[in-house]
């Protein structure tokens, strides 16, 4: 129930609309009781053709009350026998008024509900995008999508349809019971003996349903994850002819989801079956008693019809409440998962007393920095200084810690021990926005969005004029191929820039970094996935990008780092050598060995 109470906090800003909707739906539910009361005049005066008593004599049926309040006699004066017109007219009129209240009540509920879900989904999305990289390593993209889309969709139903039904039916049920008691309290009391028994399946099966729903949603997350992996890696799947394998993997995940859905389905289907059985037994007993009383002329047929209509509506209300309970249990299970993900505090966040990092002016310093991914220690006591305007290359075998150093500068992770400072400011004591705002990042994995070329370069900054975008693209050698695209700068690139080659994508990411104009630049394997021609163009663009900036360059291809001011060689998380290309070659150490391994095929 804690999750449900927390969900109600999201409803608070829209409480006025919800209260209005609840009032309209309550009136709609109450009017259904009046509709049930029309069964008495409908049976007695229309079906059995009993004479309508004069208005002056009074009476205890709804038609008499309506004739006192509404001009039914004048409206139906053209009909010789008023009963055949007045009762159906009253019946239709009541349903018309009820329909008006129902429409506006449900619409206002839906309007408030969709705004609640919008706020909830936005908060969950914000919580996700602010998480550290470790969060995304631990949570597959399919699971995250399932939380944002599927689980929130269940909550949307809870905040709209279920809420509207609960209010309307919750008011209608006591009104129906009141109408039945008012019509014939003895028959109603006898008929209602079994009603308390109907609460048992709702409570008993509700717990099972919540557990089954949680399993079903987890299985759906697994299915979404398989789809996400297959779609993102479709080239590998097709290149290895593994389509059948992936289909079978998807079928296996679907099988787990089907089994979980069936467990939930059994729990959801058992409750209405039990309700129908109880209803049938109670209805049969009532008909036996009513038949005996009508034959003995101690029960009015119209009153019996009112009682049966009201109790039937009451029974349907209980069934509807049971269905709402099913949706409620599923919604609570979804809310628990949503709030669990939303409440995960990011490992990387601004401290309480964070200050903005002043403009970079002197140096980046690593002081005895250790770092470990869980229990896997990656860096061991790294001491490193990168001075302003210096180009420092990090080289070493895979897993030596090069990318980890870059990630620590951007504060995607925090050191396990030691500290990193920029101009003597510990990066853990400054705001993330001010830190990352001074860093430009170009990686091997080109990240482009399904937007126009202009929006990809001026990412998140619609205020930047087109001429600045064009200038950045020109400096990155991207203006030429952009001009050949169908709509030029307004061409939509598709998911992950699918319409472009790898080299073209990389040049757009360089243009994005140029437009940002950061004082600190990190290049992480920016040319490793390119062919020779594309690499040449990208390398020229990178040299323009690095000009006048403090740059940390990570590369496996040692030919790309020869002109660095300083080369730092890492081995198993430790700095083992530092110096220029010529110095390190002459030293004959780790760098010279790596260089010889890469170039031995071309060495005489």
Coordinates of C-alpha atoms in Angstrom, one line a residue, residues 81-445:
X81 CA -53.0 5.9 -22.1
X82 CA -50.3 7.7 -20.3
X83 CA -48.5 4.7 -18.8
X84 CA -47.4 3.4 -22.2
X85 CA -45.6 6.8 -22.8
X86 CA -44.7 8.2 -19.5
X87 CA -42.8 5.3 -18.1
X88 CA -40.6 4.7 -21.2
X89 CA -40.1 8.5 -21.5
X90 CA -39.0 8.6 -17.9
X91 CA -36.8 5.5 -18.5
X92 CA -35.0 7.1 -21.5
X93 CA -34.7 10.5 -19.8
X94 CA -33.0 9.0 -16.8
X95 CA -30.5 7.1 -19.1
X96 CA -29.8 10.4 -21.0
X97 CA -29.0 12.3 -17.9
X98 CA -26.9 9.5 -16.6
X99 CA -25.0 9.3 -19.9
X100 CA -24.2 13.0 -19.7
X101 CA -22.8 12.7 -16.2
X102 CA -20.9 9.5 -17.1
X103 CA -19.3 11.1 -20.1
X104 CA -18.0 14.2 -18.4
X105 CA -17.0 12.2 -15.3
X106 CA -15.0 9.7 -17.3
X107 CA -13.4 12.4 -19.5
X108 CA -12.3 14.4 -16.5
X109 CA -10.9 11.3 -14.9
X110 CA -9.0 10.4 -18.1
X111 CA -7.7 13.9 -18.5
X112 CA -6.3 14.0 -14.9
X113 CA -5.1 10.4 -15.2
X114 CA -3.0 11.0 -18.4
X115 CA -1.4 14.1 -16.8
X116 CA -0.5 12.0 -13.7
X117 CA 1.0 9.3 -15.9
X118 CA 2.9 11.9 -17.9
X119 CA 4.5 13.3 -14.7
X120 CA 5.3 9.8 -13.4
X121 CA 6.8 8.7 -16.6
X122 CA 8.9 11.9 -16.9
X123 CA 10.2 11.4 -13.3
X124 CA 11.1 7.8 -14.0
X125 CA 12.9 8.8 -17.2
X126 CA 14.8 11.6 -15.5
X127 CA 15.8 9.2 -12.8
X128 CA 17.1 6.7 -15.4
X129 CA 19.1 9.2 -17.5
X130 CA 20.7 10.6 -14.4
X131 CA 22.0 7.2 -13.3
X132 CA 25.7 6.3 -13.5
X133 CA 27.1 3.9 -16.1
X134 CA 27.2 1.1 -13.5
X135 CA 23.4 1.3 -13.5
X136 CA 23.1 0.6 -17.2
X137 CA 25.7 -2.2 -17.0
X138 CA 23.5 -3.9 -14.3
X139 CA 20.1 -3.2 -16.0
X140 CA 19.5 -4.3 -19.6
X141 CA 17.9 -1.8 -21.9
X142 CA 14.9 -4.1 -22.4
X143 CA 14.2 -4.1 -18.6
X144 CA 14.4 -0.2 -18.5
X145 CA 12.0 0.0 -21.5
X146 CA 9.6 -2.4 -19.8
X147 CA 9.5 -0.2 -16.7
X148 CA 9.0 3.1 -18.7
X149 CA 6.5 1.7 -21.1
X150 CA 4.7 -1.4 -19.9
X151 CA 4.6 -0.8 -16.2
X152 CA 3.6 2.8 -16.6
X153 CA 0.9 1.7 -19.0
X154 CA -0.6 -0.5 -16.2
X155 CA -0.6 2.5 -13.9
X156 CA -2.3 4.6 -16.6
X157 CA -5.2 2.1 -16.6
X158 CA -5.2 2.3 -12.8
X159 CA -5.4 6.1 -12.8
X160 CA -8.1 6.3 -15.4
X161 CA -10.5 3.4 -16.1
X162 CA -10.1 1.7 -12.7
X163 CA -10.5 4.9 -10.8
X164 CA -13.6 5.9 -12.8
X165 CA -15.2 2.5 -12.4
X166 CA -14.4 2.3 -8.7
X167 CA -16.0 5.7 -8.0
X168 CA -19.1 5.1 -10.1
X169 CA -19.7 1.5 -9.0
X170 CA -18.7 2.3 -5.4
X171 CA -21.5 4.8 -5.2
X172 CA -24.0 2.8 -7.3
X173 CA -23.8 -0.3 -5.1
X174 CA -25.1 1.2 -1.9
X175 CA -27.8 3.1 -3.8
X176 CA -28.9 -0.1 -5.4
X177 CA -29.1 -1.7 -2.0
X178 CA -31.0 1.2 -0.7
X179 CA -33.5 1.1 -3.6
X180 CA -34.0 -2.7 -3.0
X181 CA -34.6 -2.1 0.7
X182 CA -37.0 0.7 0.1
X183 CA -39.0 -1.4 -2.3
X184 CA -39.2 -4.6 -0.2
X185 CA -36.8 -4.9 2.7
X186 CA -37.7 -8.4 3.7
X187 CA -37.0 -9.9 0.3
X188 CA -33.8 -7.8 0.1
X189 CA -32.5 -9.0 3.4
X190 CA -33.1 -12.6 2.4
X191 CA -31.4 -12.1 -0.9
X192 CA -28.4 -10.2 0.6
X193 CA -27.4 -13.0 3.0
X194 CA -24.9 -14.4 0.6
X195 CA -23.3 -11.0 -0.3
X196 CA -20.6 -11.1 2.5
X197 CA -19.4 -14.4 1.1
X198 CA -18.6 -12.7 -2.2
X199 CA -15.7 -10.7 -0.5
X200 CA -13.7 -13.9 0.1
X201 CA -12.6 -14.5 -3.5
X202 CA -11.7 -10.8 -4.0
X203 CA -9.4 -10.7 -1.0
X204 CA -8.0 -14.2 -1.2
X205 CA -7.2 -14.2 -4.9
X206 CA -6.0 -10.6 -4.9
X207 CA -2.7 -11.5 -3.2
X208 CA -2.1 -14.3 -5.6
X209 CA -2.8 -12.0 -8.5
X210 CA -0.3 -9.4 -7.4
X211 CA 2.5 -12.0 -7.2
X212 CA 1.6 -13.5 -10.5
X213 CA 1.4 -10.0 -12.1
X214 CA 4.9 -9.2 -10.8
X215 CA 6.3 -12.4 -12.4
X216 CA 4.5 -11.6 -15.7
X217 CA 6.0 -8.1 -15.9
X218 CA 9.5 -9.4 -15.2
X219 CA 9.0 -12.0 -17.9
X220 CA 7.9 -9.2 -20.3
X221 CA 11.0 -7.3 -19.5
X222 CA 13.1 -10.3 -20.5
X223 CA 11.2 -10.4 -23.8
X224 CA 11.8 -6.7 -24.4
X225 CA 15.5 -7.2 -23.6
X226 CA 15.8 -10.0 -26.2
X227 CA 14.2 -7.8 -28.8
X228 CA 16.5 -4.9 -28.0
X229 CA 19.6 -7.0 -28.2
X230 CA 18.6 -8.6 -31.5
X231 CA 17.6 -5.3 -33.2
X232 CA 20.8 -3.6 -32.1
X233 CA 23.0 -6.5 -33.1
X234 CA 21.1 -7.6 -36.3
X235 CA 24.3 -7.5 -38.4
X236 CA 26.0 -10.0 -36.2
X237 CA 22.8 -12.1 -36.1
X238 CA 22.5 -12.2 -39.8
X239 CA 26.3 -12.4 -40.4
X240 CA 26.5 -15.6 -38.3
X241 CA 23.2 -17.0 -39.7
X242 CA 21.8 -17.0 -36.2
X243 CA 18.3 -15.9 -37.1
X244 CA 16.8 -19.3 -36.1
X245 CA 18.8 -19.3 -32.9
X246 CA 17.5 -15.8 -32.0
X247 CA 13.9 -16.8 -32.9
X248 CA 14.2 -19.8 -30.5
X249 CA 15.7 -17.6 -27.8
X250 CA 12.7 -15.2 -28.3
X251 CA 10.3 -18.1 -28.1
X252 CA 11.9 -19.3 -24.9
X253 CA 11.4 -15.9 -23.4
X254 CA 7.9 -15.8 -24.7
X255 CA 7.3 -19.2 -23.1
X256 CA 8.4 -17.8 -19.7
X257 CA 6.0 -14.9 -20.2
X258 CA 3.1 -17.1 -21.2
X259 CA 3.6 -19.3 -18.1
X260 CA 3.6 -16.2 -15.9
X261 CA 0.6 -14.8 -17.7
X262 CA -1.3 -18.0 -17.3
X263 CA -0.7 -18.0 -13.5
X264 CA -2.1 -14.5 -13.5
X265 CA -4.9 -15.5 -15.7
X266 CA -5.9 -18.4 -13.5
X267 CA -6.1 -16.1 -10.5
X268 CA -8.0 -13.4 -12.5
X269 CA -10.5 -15.9 -13.9
X270 CA -11.3 -17.8 -10.7
X271 CA -12.8 -14.8 -8.9
X272 CA -15.6 -14.1 -11.4
X273 CA -16.4 -17.8 -11.7
X274 CA -16.8 -18.0 -7.9
X275 CA -19.0 -14.8 -8.0
X276 CA -21.2 -16.3 -10.7
X277 CA -21.7 -19.5 -8.7
X278 CA -22.7 -17.6 -5.6
X279 CA -24.9 -15.4 -7.6
X280 CA -26.7 -18.3 -9.3
X281 CA -27.4 -20.0 -5.9
X282 CA -28.7 -16.8 -4.3
X283 CA -30.8 -15.9 -7.4
X284 CA -32.4 -19.4 -7.5
X285 CA -33.4 -19.1 -3.8
X286 CA -34.8 -15.6 -4.3
X287 CA -36.9 -16.7 -7.3
X288 CA -38.3 -19.7 -5.3
X289 CA -39.3 -17.4 -2.5
X290 CA -40.7 -14.7 -4.7
X291 CA -42.8 -17.1 -6.7
X292 CA -44.3 -18.4 -3.5
X293 CA -45.0 -14.9 -2.2
X294 CA -46.5 -13.6 -5.5
X295 CA -48.8 -16.7 -5.7
X296 CA -49.9 -15.9 -2.1
X297 CA -50.6 -12.2 -3.2
X298 CA -48.3 -10.9 -0.5
X299 CA -45.6 -9.6 -2.9
X300 CA -46.2 -7.0 -5.6
X301 CA -44.7 -8.1 -9.0
X302 CA -43.4 -4.6 -9.6
X303 CA -41.6 -4.5 -6.3
X304 CA -40.1 -7.9 -7.0
X305 CA -38.8 -6.6 -10.3
X306 CA -37.3 -3.6 -8.6
X307 CA -35.5 -5.8 -6.0
X308 CA -34.2 -8.2 -8.6
X309 CA -33.0 -5.4 -10.9
X310 CA -31.3 -3.6 -8.0
X311 CA -29.7 -6.8 -6.7
X312 CA -28.6 -7.8 -10.2
X313 CA -27.0 -4.4 -10.6
X314 CA -25.5 -4.8 -7.1
X315 CA -24.1 -8.1 -8.1
X316 CA -22.7 -6.7 -11.4
X317 CA -21.2 -3.9 -9.3
X318 CA -19.4 -6.4 -7.1
X319 CA -18.2 -8.2 -10.2
X320 CA -16.9 -4.9 -11.6
X321 CA -15.3 -4.1 -8.3
X322 CA -13.6 -7.5 -8.4
X323 CA -12.3 -6.6 -11.9
X324 CA -11.1 -3.3 -10.6
X325 CA -9.4 -5.2 -7.8
X326 CA -7.6 -7.3 -10.4
X327 CA -6.4 -4.2 -12.1
X328 CA -5.5 -2.6 -8.8
X329 CA -3.3 -5.6 -7.8
X330 CA -1.6 -5.5 -11.2
X331 CA -1.2 -1.7 -10.8
X332 CA 0.3 -2.0 -7.3
X333 CA 2.8 -4.6 -8.5
X334 CA 3.7 -2.3 -11.4
X335 CA 4.0 0.7 -9.1
X336 CA 6.4 -1.2 -6.8
X337 CA 8.7 -1.9 -9.7
X338 CA 8.5 1.6 -11.0
X339 CA 9.2 3.3 -7.7
X340 CA 12.0 0.7 -7.0
X341 CA 13.8 1.9 -10.1
X342 CA 13.0 5.5 -9.5
X343 CA 14.3 5.4 -6.0
X344 CA 17.7 4.0 -6.9
X345 CA 20.1 6.8 -6.0
X346 CA 22.7 7.5 -8.6
X347 CA 26.2 6.8 -7.5
X348 CA 27.3 9.9 -9.4
X349 CA 25.5 13.0 -8.3
X350 CA 26.1 16.5 -7.1
X351 CA 27.1 16.7 -3.4
X352 CA 25.1 19.0 -1.1
X353 CA 27.6 21.8 -1.1
X354 CA 28.7 21.5 -4.8
X355 CA 30.1 24.5 -6.5
X356 CA 30.5 25.4 -10.2
X357 CA 33.9 24.5 -11.6
X358 CA 35.7 27.7 -12.7
X359 CA 36.9 27.9 -16.4
X360 CA 39.8 25.5 -16.9
X361 CA 43.1 27.2 -16.7
X362 CA 46.0 25.0 -15.5
X363 CA 46.0 21.3 -15.1
X364 CA 44.1 18.0 -14.6
X365 CA 45.7 15.9 -11.8
X366 CA 45.4 12.3 -10.8
X367 CA 46.6 11.6 -7.2
X368 CA 47.1 8.0 -6.2
X369 CA 43.9 6.9 -8.0
X370 CA 42.6 3.4 -7.6
X371 CA 39.5 2.1 -9.2
X372 CA 37.6 -1.2 -9.3
X373 CA 34.5 -2.4 -11.1
X374 CA 32.9 -4.4 -8.3
X375 CA 35.7 -6.7 -7.2
X376 CA 37.8 -6.3 -10.4
X377 CA 40.5 -3.7 -9.6
X378 CA 41.4 -1.8 -12.8
X379 CA 43.6 1.1 -11.7
X380 CA 46.4 0.9 -9.1
X381 CA 47.8 4.1 -7.6
X382 CA 47.7 6.2 -10.8
X383 CA 49.5 9.6 -10.6
X384 CA 49.2 11.7 -13.7
X385 CA 49.2 15.4 -14.6
X386 CA 47.8 16.8 -17.9
X387 CA 48.7 20.4 -18.3
X388 CA 46.6 23.1 -20.2
X389 CA 47.2 22.9 -24.0
X390 CA 48.9 19.5 -23.8
X391 CA 48.0 16.5 -25.9
X392 CA 48.5 13.4 -23.8
X393 CA 48.0 10.0 -25.4
X394 CA 47.1 6.9 -23.3
X395 CA 48.3 3.6 -24.8
X396 CA 48.4 0.0 -23.6
X397 CA 46.9 -3.4 -24.1
X398 CA 43.1 -3.9 -23.9
X399 CA 42.0 -3.8 -20.2
X400 CA 45.0 -1.7 -19.1
X401 CA 42.8 1.1 -17.8
X402 CA 42.9 3.7 -20.6
X403 CA 39.2 4.2 -21.0
X404 CA 38.7 4.1 -17.2
X405 CA 40.9 7.1 -16.8
X406 CA 38.8 9.0 -19.4
X407 CA 35.6 8.0 -17.6
X408 CA 37.0 9.2 -14.3
X409 CA 37.8 12.6 -15.8
X410 CA 34.2 13.0 -17.0
X411 CA 33.1 11.6 -13.6
X412 CA 31.1 8.7 -15.1
X413 CA 32.6 6.9 -12.1
X414 CA 34.3 8.0 -8.9
X415 CA 37.7 6.7 -7.8
X416 CA 37.8 3.9 -5.3
X417 CA 40.7 5.7 -3.6
X418 CA 42.6 8.9 -4.3
X419 CA 41.3 11.9 -6.1
X420 CA 41.1 13.8 -9.4
X421 CA 41.4 17.5 -9.5
X422 CA 41.0 20.2 -12.1
X423 CA 42.8 23.3 -11.2
X424 CA 42.9 22.0 -7.6
X425 CA 39.1 21.5 -7.5
X426 CA 38.2 17.9 -6.6
X427 CA 35.8 16.8 -9.4
X428 CA 33.6 15.2 -6.7
X429 CA 33.0 18.6 -5.1
X430 CA 31.8 20.5 -8.2
X431 CA 28.6 20.3 -10.1
X432 CA 28.3 17.7 -12.8
X433 CA 26.9 20.3 -15.3
X434 CA 29.9 22.6 -14.8
X435 CA 32.4 19.8 -15.0
X436 CA 31.0 18.1 -18.1
X437 CA 30.2 21.4 -19.7
X438 CA 34.0 22.0 -20.1
X439 CA 34.7 18.5 -21.6
X440 CA 34.2 17.4 -25.2
X441 CA 33.9 13.7 -25.8
X442 CA 34.4 11.8 -29.1
X443 CA 34.3 8.0 -28.8
X444 CA 34.6 5.1 -31.1
X445 CA 30.9 4.5 -30.8

